[in-house]
Coordinates of C-alpha atoms and ligand atoms in Angstrom, one line a residue:
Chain A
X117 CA -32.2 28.4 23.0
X118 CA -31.2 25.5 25.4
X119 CA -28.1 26.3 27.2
X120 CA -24.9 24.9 26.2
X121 CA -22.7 22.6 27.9
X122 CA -19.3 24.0 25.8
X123 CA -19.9 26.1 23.6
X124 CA -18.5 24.8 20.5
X125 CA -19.5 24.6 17.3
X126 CA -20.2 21.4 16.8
X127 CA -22.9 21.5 19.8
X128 CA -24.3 24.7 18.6
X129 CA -24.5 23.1 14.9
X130 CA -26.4 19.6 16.2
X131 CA -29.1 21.8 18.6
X132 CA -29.8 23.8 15.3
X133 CA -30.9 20.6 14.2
X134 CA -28.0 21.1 11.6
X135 CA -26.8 17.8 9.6
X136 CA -23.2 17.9 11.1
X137 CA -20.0 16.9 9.1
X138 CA -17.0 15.7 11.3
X139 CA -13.6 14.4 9.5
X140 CA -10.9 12.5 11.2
X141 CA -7.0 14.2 10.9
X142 CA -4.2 11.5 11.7
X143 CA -1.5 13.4 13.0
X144 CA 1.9 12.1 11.8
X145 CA 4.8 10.1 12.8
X146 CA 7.0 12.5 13.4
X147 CA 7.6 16.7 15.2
X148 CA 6.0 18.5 11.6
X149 CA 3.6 20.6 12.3
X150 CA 3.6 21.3 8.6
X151 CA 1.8 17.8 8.0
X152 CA -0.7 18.8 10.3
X153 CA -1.4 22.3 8.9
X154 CA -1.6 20.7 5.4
X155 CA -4.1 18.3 6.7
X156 CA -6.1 20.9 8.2
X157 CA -6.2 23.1 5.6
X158 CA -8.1 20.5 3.5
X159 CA -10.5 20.0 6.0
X160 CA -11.1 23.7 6.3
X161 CA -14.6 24.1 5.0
X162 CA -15.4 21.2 4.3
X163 CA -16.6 19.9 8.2
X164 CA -17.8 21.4 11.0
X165 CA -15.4 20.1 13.6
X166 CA -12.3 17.8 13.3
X167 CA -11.1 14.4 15.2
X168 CA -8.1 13.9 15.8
X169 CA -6.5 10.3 17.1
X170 CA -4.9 9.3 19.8
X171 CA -2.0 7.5 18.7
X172 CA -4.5 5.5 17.1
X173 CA -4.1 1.5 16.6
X174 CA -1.5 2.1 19.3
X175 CA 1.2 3.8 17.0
X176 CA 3.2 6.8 18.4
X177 CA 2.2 10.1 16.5
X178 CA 2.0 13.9 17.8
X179 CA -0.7 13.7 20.2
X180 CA -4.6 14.4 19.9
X181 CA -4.3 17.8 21.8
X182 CA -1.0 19.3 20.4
X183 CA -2.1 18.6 17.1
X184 CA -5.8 20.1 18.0
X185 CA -4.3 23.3 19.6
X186 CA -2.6 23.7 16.1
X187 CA -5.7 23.4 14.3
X188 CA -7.1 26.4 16.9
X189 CA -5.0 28.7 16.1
X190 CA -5.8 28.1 12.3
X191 CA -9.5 28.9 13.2
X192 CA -10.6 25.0 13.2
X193 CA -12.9 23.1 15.4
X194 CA -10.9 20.3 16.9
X195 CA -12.2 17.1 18.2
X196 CA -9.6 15.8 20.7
X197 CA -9.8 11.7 21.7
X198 CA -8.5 10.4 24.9
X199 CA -7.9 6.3 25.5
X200 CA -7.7 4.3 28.3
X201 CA -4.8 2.9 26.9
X202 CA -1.8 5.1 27.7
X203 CA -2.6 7.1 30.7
X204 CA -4.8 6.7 34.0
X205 CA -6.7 9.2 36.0
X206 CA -4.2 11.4 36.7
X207 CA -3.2 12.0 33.6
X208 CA -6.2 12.2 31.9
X209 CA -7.3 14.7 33.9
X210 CA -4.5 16.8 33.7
X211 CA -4.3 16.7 29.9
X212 CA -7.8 17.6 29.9
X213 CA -7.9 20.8 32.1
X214 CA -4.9 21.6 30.0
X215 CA -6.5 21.0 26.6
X216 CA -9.4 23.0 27.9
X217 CA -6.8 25.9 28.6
X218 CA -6.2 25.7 25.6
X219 CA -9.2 26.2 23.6
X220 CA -10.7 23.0 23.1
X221 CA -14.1 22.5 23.2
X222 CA -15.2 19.0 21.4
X223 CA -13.7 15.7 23.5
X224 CA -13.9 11.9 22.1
X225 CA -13.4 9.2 24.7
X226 CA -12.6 5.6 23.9
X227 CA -11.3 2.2 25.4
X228 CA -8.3 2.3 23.0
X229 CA -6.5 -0.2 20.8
X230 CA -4.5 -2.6 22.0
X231 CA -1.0 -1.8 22.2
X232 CA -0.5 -5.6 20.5
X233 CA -1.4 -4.0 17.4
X234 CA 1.1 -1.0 17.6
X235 CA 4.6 -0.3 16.8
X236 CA 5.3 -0.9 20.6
X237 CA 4.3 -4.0 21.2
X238 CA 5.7 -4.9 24.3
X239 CA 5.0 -1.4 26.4
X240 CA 2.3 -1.8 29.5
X241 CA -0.9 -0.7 29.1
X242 CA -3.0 1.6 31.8
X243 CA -6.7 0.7 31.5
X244 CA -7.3 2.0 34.9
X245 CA -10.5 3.6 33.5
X246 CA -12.7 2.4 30.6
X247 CA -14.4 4.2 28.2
X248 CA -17.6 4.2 30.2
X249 CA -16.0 5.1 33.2
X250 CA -13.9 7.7 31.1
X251 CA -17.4 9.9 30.4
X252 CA -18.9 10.0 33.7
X253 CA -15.5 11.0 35.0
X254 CA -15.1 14.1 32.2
X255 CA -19.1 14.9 33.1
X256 CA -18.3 15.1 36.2
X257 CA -15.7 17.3 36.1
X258 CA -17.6 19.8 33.9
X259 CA -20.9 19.1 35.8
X260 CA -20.3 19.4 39.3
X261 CA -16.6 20.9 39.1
X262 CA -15.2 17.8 40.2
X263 CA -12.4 15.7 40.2
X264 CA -12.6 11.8 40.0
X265 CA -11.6 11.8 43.6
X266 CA -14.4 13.6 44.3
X267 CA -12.4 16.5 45.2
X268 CA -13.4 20.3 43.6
X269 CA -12.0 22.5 41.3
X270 CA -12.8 26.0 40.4
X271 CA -12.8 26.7 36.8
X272 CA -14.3 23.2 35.2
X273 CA -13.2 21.7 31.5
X274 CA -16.3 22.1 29.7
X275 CA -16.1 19.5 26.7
X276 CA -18.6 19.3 24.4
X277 CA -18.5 15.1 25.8
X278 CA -18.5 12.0 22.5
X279 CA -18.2 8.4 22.6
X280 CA -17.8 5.8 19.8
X281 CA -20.0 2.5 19.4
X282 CA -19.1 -0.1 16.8
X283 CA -22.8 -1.5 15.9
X284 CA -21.0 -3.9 14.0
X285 CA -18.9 -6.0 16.9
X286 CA -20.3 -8.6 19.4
X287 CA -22.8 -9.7 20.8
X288 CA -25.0 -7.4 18.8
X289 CA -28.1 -7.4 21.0
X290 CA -25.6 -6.0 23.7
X291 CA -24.2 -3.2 21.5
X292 CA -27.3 -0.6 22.2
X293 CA -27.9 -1.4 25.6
X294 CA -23.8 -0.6 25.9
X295 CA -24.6 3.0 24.4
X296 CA -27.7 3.9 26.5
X297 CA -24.6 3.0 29.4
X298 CA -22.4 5.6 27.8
X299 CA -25.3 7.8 26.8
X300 CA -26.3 7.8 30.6
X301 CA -22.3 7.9 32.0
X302 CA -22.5 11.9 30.0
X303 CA -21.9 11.1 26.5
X304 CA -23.6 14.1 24.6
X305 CA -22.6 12.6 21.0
X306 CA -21.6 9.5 19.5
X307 CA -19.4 9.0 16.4
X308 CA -20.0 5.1 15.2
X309 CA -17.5 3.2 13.9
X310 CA -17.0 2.7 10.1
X311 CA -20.4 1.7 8.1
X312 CA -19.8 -0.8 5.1
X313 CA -23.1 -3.1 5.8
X314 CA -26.3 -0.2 6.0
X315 CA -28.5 -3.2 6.3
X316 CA -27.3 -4.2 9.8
X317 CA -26.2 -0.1 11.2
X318 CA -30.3 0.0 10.2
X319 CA -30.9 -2.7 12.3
X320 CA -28.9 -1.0 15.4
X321 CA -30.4 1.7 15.1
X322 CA -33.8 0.8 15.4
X323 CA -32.7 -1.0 18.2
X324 CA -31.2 2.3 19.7
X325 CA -34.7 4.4 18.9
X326 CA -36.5 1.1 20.5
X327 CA -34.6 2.7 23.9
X328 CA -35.3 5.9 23.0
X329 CA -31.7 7.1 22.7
X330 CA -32.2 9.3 19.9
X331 CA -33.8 11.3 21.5
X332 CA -30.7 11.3 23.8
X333 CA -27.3 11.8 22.4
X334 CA -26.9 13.0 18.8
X335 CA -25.3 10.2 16.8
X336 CA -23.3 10.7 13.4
X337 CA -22.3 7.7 11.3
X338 CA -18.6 6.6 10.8
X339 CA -17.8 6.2 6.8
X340 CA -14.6 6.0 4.7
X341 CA -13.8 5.5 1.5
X342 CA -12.2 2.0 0.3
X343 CA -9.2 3.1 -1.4
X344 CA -8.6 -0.6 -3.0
X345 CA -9.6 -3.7 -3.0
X346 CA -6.7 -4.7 -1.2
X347 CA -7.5 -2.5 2.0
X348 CA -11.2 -3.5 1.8
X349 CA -10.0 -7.3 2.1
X350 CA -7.6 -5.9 4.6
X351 CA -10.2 -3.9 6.4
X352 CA -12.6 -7.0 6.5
X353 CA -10.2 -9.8 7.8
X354 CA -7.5 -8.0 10.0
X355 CA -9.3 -5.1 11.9
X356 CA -11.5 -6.2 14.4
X357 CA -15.0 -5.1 14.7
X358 CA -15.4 -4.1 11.0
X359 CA -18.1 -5.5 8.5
X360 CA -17.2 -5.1 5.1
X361 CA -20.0 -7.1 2.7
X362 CA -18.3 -9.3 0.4
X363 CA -20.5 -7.9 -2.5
X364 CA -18.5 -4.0 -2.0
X365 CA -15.1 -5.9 -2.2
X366 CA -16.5 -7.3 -5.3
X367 CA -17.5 -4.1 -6.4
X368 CA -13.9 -2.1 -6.0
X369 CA -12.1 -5.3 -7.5
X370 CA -14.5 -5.2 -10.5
X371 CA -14.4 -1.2 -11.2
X372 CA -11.3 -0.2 -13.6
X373 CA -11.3 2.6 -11.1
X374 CA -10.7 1.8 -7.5
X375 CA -10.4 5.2 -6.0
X376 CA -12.9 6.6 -7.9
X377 CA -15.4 3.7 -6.8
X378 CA -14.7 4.1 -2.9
X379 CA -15.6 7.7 -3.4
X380 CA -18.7 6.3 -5.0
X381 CA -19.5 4.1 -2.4
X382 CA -19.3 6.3 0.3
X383 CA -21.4 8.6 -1.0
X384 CA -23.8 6.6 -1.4
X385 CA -23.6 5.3 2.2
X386 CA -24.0 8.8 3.4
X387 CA -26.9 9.3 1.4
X388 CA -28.3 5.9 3.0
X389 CA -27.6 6.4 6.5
X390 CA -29.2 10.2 6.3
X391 CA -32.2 9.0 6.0
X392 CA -32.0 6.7 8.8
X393 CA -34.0 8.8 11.4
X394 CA -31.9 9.7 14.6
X395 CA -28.7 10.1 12.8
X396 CA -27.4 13.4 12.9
X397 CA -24.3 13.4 10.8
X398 CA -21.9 11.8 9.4
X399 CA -18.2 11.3 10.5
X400 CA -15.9 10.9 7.6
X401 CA -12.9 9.0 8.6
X402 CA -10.4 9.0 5.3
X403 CA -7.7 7.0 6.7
X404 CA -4.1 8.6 5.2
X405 CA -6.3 10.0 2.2
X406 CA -7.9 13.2 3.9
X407 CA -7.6 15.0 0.2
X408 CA -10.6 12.6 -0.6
X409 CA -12.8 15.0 2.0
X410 CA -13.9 17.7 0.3
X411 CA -14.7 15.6 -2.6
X412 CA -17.0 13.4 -0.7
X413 CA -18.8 16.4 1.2
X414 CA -19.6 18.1 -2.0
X415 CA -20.9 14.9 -4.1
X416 CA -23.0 14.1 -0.8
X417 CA -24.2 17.8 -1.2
X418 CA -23.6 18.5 1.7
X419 CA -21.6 21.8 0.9
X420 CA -21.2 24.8 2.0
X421 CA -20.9 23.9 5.4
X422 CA -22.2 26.5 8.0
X423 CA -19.8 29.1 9.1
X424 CA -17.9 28.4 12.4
X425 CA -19.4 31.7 14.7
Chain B
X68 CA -2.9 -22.4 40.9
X69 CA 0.2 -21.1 39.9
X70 CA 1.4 -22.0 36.3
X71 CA 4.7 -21.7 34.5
X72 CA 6.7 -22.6 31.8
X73 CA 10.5 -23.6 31.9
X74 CA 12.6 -21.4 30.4
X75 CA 14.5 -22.1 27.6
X76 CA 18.0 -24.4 28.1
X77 CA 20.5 -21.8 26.3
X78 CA 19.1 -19.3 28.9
X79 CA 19.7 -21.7 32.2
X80 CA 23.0 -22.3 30.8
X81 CA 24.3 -18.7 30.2
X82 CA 23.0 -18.5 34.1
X83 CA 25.2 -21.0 35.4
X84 CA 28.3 -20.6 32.9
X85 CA 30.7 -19.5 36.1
X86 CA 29.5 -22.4 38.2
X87 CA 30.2 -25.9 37.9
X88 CA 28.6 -27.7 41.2
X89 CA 24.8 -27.0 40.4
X90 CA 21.6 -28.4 41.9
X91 CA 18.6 -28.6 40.0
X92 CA 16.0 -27.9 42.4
X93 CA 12.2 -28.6 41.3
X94 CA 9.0 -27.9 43.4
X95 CA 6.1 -31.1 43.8
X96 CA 3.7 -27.9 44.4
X97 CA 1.7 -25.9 41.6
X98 CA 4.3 -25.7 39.3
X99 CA 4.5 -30.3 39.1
X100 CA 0.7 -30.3 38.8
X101 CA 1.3 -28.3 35.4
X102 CA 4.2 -30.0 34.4
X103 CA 6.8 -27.5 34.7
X104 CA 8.9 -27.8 37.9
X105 CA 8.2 -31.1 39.6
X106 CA 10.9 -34.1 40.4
X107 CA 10.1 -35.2 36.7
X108 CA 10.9 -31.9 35.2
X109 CA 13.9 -31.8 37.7
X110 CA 15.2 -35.1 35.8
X111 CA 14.5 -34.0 32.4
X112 CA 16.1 -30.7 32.8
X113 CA 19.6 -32.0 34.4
X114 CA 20.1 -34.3 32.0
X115 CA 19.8 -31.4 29.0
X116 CA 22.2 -29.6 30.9
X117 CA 24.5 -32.4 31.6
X118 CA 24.4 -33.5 28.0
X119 CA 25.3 -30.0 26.6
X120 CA 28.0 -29.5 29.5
X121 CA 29.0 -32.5 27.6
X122 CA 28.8 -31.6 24.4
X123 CA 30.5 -28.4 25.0
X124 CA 32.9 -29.9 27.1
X125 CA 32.3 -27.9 29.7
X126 CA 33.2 -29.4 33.4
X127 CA 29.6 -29.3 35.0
X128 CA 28.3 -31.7 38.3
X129 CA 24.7 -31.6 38.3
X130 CA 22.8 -33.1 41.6
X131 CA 19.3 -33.0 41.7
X132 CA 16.4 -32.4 44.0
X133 CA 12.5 -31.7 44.7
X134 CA 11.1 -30.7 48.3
X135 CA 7.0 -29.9 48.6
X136 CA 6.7 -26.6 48.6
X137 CA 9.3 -23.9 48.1
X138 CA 7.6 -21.5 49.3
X139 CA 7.3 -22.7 52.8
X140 CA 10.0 -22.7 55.8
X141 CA 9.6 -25.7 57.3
X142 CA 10.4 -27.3 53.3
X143 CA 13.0 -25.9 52.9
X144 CA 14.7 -26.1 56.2
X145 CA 15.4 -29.8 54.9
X146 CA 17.9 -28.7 51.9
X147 CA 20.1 -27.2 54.1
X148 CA 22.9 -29.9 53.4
X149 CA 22.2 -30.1 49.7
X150 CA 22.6 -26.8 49.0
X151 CA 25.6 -26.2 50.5
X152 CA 27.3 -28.7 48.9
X153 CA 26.8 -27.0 45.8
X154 CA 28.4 -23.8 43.9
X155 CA 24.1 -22.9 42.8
X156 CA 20.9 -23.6 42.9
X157 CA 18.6 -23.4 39.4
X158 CA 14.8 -24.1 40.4
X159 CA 12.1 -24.5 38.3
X160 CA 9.8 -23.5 41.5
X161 CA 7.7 -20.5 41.0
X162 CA 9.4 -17.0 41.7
X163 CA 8.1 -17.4 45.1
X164 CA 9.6 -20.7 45.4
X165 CA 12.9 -18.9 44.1
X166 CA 13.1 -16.2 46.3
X167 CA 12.6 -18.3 49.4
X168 CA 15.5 -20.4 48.4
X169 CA 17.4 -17.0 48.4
X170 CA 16.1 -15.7 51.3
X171 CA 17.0 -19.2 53.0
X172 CA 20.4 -19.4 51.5
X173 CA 21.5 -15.9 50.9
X174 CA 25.0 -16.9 50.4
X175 CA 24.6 -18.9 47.5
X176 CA 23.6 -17.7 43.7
X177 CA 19.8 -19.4 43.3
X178 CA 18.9 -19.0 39.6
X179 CA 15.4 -19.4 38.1
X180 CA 15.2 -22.1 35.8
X181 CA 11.1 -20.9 35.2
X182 CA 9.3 -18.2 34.2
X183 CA 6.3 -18.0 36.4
X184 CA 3.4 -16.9 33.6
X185 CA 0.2 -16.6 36.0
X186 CA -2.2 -18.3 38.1
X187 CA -4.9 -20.2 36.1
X188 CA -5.9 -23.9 35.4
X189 CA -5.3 -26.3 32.8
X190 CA -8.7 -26.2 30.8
X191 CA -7.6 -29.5 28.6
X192 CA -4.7 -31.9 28.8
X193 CA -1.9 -29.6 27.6
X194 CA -3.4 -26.0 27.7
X195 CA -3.8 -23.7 30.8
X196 CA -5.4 -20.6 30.9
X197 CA -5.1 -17.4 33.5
X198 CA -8.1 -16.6 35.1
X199 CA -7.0 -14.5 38.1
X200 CA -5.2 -11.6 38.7
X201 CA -5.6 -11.1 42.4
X202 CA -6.7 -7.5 42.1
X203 CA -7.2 -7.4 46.1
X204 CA -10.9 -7.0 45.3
X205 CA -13.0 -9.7 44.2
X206 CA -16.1 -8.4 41.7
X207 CA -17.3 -11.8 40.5
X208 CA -20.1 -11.6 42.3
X209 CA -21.2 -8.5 39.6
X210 CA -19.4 -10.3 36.7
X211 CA -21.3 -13.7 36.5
X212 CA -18.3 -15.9 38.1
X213 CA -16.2 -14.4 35.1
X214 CA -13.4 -12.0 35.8
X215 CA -12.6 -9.6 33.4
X216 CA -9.9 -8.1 35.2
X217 CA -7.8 -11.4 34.7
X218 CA -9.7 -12.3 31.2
X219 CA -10.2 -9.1 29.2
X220 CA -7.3 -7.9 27.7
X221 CA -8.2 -4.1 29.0
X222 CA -9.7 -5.3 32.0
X223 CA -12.9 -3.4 31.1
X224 CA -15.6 -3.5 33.7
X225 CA -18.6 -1.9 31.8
X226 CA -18.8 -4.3 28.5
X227 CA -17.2 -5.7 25.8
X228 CA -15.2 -2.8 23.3
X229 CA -15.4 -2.8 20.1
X230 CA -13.1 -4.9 18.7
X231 CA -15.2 -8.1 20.5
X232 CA -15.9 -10.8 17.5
X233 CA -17.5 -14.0 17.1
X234 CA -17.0 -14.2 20.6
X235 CA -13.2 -13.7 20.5
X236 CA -11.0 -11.1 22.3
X237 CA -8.9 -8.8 19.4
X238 CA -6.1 -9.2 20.6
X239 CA -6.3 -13.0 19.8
X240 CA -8.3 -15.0 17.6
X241 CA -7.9 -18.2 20.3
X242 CA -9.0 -16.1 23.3
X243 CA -12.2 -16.1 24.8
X244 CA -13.7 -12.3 25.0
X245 CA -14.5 -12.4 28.3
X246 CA -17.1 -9.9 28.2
X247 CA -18.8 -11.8 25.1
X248 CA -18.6 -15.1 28.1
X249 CA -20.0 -12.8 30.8
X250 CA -23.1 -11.4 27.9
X251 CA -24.5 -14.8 27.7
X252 CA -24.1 -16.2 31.6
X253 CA -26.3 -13.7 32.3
X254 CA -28.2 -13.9 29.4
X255 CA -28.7 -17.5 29.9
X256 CA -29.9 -16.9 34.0
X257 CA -32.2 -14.1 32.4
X258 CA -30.4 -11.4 34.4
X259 CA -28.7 -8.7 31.1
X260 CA -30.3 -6.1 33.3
X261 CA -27.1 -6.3 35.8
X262 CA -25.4 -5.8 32.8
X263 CA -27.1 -2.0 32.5
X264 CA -25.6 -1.0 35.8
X265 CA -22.5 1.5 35.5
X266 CA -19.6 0.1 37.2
X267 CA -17.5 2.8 38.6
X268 CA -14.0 2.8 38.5
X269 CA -12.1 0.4 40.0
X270 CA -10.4 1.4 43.6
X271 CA -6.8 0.0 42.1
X272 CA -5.1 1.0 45.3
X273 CA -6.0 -3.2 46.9
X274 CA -4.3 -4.5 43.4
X275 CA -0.3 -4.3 42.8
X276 CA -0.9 -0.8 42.2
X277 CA -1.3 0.2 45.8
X278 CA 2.4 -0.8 46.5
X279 CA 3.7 -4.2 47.8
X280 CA 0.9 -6.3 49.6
X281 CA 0.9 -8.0 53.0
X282 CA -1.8 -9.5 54.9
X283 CA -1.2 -9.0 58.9
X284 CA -4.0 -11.5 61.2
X285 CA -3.8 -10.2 64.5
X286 CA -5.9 -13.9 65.5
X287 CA -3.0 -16.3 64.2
X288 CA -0.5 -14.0 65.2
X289 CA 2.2 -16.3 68.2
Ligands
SF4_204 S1 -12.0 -9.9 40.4 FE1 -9.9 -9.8 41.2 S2 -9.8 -11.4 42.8 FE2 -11.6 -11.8 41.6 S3 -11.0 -13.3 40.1 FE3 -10.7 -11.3 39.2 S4 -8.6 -10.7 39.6 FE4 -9.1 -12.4 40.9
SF4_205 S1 -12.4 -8.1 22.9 FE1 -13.4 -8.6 24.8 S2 -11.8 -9.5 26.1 FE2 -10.8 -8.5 24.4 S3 -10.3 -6.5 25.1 FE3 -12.3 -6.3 24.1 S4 -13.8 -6.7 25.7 FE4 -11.8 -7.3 26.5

């Protein structure tokens, strides 16, 4: 068996050549822990390790490694994320030897939304990293046990390293060539963002086997379920870097059941995207509706899910 | 250049409510070339504020004035009697222009009469556009002549992220993605492998971060 770089088991899973399930938890607005437990709990057995955002489109909510030291203590594989947005090198680092002193094992970094977006419009933003810079910085520090400063440490954080890439944003012939950068920064998996149009992910991804990356990073493919044709329309026109076909919002505005539909759908996308070869999972982000989870694992047969060792 | 906007008349007003000898005191620098503090702004803007003095009858003198550059000694040197013939000073200079006044005059009350918004150029009649951010440490050479630390809104240095559409930025469907600009320069030369190369982080310390800048030339020095 290959040695591993963390030890969690969500690495473990992925180097059994494992199909892995990851969910997304959004922690809430507010101190309740209770939220968070709740959430968990219906993650529980239905996915191998659990992302949890970093005050994600820029809204405040309990961070990304308090909520994930909760879901330790419950006997759940977190998956913390870190942006560039809110804090620079010396805080990321700190948070992260601390996070690792705490138990976590599984680490997503990303550039971050735009504070424009949030419900604090008019704070400053950090960026004194990005995302790319981010991953060779965390690699390094589990790597060679050291700091960005170049400066040592003696027990290192050792993060089990992911990235995101939206195949879907532009220019699209840049978008693969921009993961082999964060492949070779220390990215060790990659969670995509949110596939609607299969046709085009298909066409990334040959583009991303064309380099040979495959064989390189483990990559699981974002979904969510549409909840209504509202949020699709919502989803299509107001989030940047999302492509939702026309012909799905037709197809949640035509069904007498909207929920039941989206639940449809993203099955089915899962089923599609598994057979894509070099993806290794699937990422299920369920946006305030993380009771439609185990729901969507089981009709994607993709239960029972291995036990956490 | 430098490139502001004036600020609003209710504002300059509430600034100047306990005075009632003021000089308006514009800039023929930067701040004239894009229409915001030059002799003709000077003109327009003392007449609003005479006209609501008026209006609210309110007991207001308002002179009027323009030298160069405010941000220069020897320009200011010749305002010397002007200003102290008046109660304060509102320029529509740039902040540097402002604080020279200040520095010059320390005695009397110099209010801004613009908000300095960056340092850019007019890319049409009408519309300007920052495209510097004098970070101490010039990377165009590795960017294509396009600076994303003055032209991405997260002043990425490794590509575009991924909310980068139809070649706008998301955090404004008028804006440029910079990154999507610097793609295709280098595209077009037939250079995307310089786009393959990890930039490391940035050393921060020559930008505003590293504390207040000052450059010391030992050559020019009297
Ligand atoms: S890299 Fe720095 S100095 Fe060069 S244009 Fe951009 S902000 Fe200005
Ligand atoms: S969309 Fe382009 S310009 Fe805007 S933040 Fe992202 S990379 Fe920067």
């Amino acid at each position: 068996m290959k040695l591993m770089k963390s030890g969690s088991n969500l690495e473990r899973l992925l180097q059994e050549g494992k199909f892995v399930v990851t969910a997304e938890l959004g922690p809430p607005k507010s101190a309740d822990a209770d939220v968070i437990r709740k959430k968990a709990n219906i993650l529980k057995d239905v996915a191998d390790a659990v992302n949890i955002t970093d005050c994600q489109t820029a809204i405040v909510r309990v961070s990304s490694i308090a909520a994930g030291c909760i879901l330790v203590q419950m006997g759940l594989e977190p998956i913390i994320q870190m942006t560039c947005r809110d804090r620079n090198r010396i805080a990321i680092q700190s948070d992260l030897l601390g996070a690792a002193a705490l138990g976590i094992r599984n680490l997503l970094c990303l550039t971050g939304d735009h504070q424009k977006f949030g419900n604090h419009p008019s704070s400053k933003n950090v960026f004194d990293l990005d995302s790319i810079q981010l991953l060779k910085m965390v690699k390094d520090m589990r790597d060679e046990k050291k700091f960005q400063c170049g400066e040592e440490m003696d027990i290192e954080p050792r993060f089990f390293i992911g990235a995101v890439e939206n195949p879907f944003a532009d220019p699209f012939e840049y978008r693969a060539l921009r993961l082999a950068k964060k492949v070779a920064a220390g990215a060790d998996f990659i969670q995509t963002q949110i596939v609607y149009n299969v046709d085009k992910f298909s066409q990334w991804m040959e583009r991303v086997r064309q380099l040979g990356l495959d064989h390189k990073v483990y990559i699981l493919a974002g979904v969510s379920p549409l909840k209504s044709v509202g949020m699709a329309k919502y989803m299509k026109h107001h989030v940047p870097g999302l492509d939702v076909p026309d012909a799905l919002i037709e197809r949640i505005g035509k069904a007498e059941n909207p929920k039941e539909e989206g639940i449809k759908i993203c099955v089915e996308i899962i089923n599609r995207v598994r057979k894509i070869q070099g993806i290794s999972g699937v990422h299920i982000m369920a946006i305030e509706w993380e009771t439609s989870v185990p729901e969507i694992v089981e009709r994607a047969g993709l239960l029972p899910r291995p036990k956490i060792a | 250049m430098i490139v502001g906007e004036q600020k609003p008349v209710d504002e300059i007003r509430e600034m100047i409510a306990d005075y009632e000898k003021i000089l308006v005191l514009g800039c023929n620098g930067c701040v004239a070339v894009c229409f915001a503090g030059g002799e003709r702004e000077v003109k327009i803007l003392a007449s609003a504020l005479r006209m609501t003095a008026k209006i609210a009858g309110d007991k207001k003198e308002i002179t009027e004035g323009a030298v160069e550059k405010q941000c220069e000694w020897e320009f200011i040197e010749s305002l010397k009697e002007q200003v102290e013939k008046c109660e304060a000073v509102v320029s529509i200079a740039c902040g540097i222009g402002v604080q020279a006044l200040a520095e010059k005059f320390p005695e009397t009350p110099i209010f801004p009469g613009l908000n300095t918004s960056f340092m850019g150029m007019p890319l049409e009649a009408g519309v300007w556009a920052e495209t510097c951010a004098a970070c101490g440490e010039c990377i165009l050479d590795k960017t294509g002549g396009i600076c994303p630390i003055a032209r991405c809104a997260k002043n990425l240095l490794n590509g575009p992220c991924g909310g980068s559409q139809d070649g706008k930025c998301e955090v404004s469907p008028e804006t440029p993605c910079a990154w999507e600009l610097i793609y295709h320069r280098f595209k077009d030369r037939g250079r995307l492998g310089a786009l393959e190369e990890i930039r490391p982080a940035k050393d921060w310390s020559k930008a505003r971060d590293g504390g207040v800048r000052k450059i010391v030339r030992e050559d020019l020095k009297l």
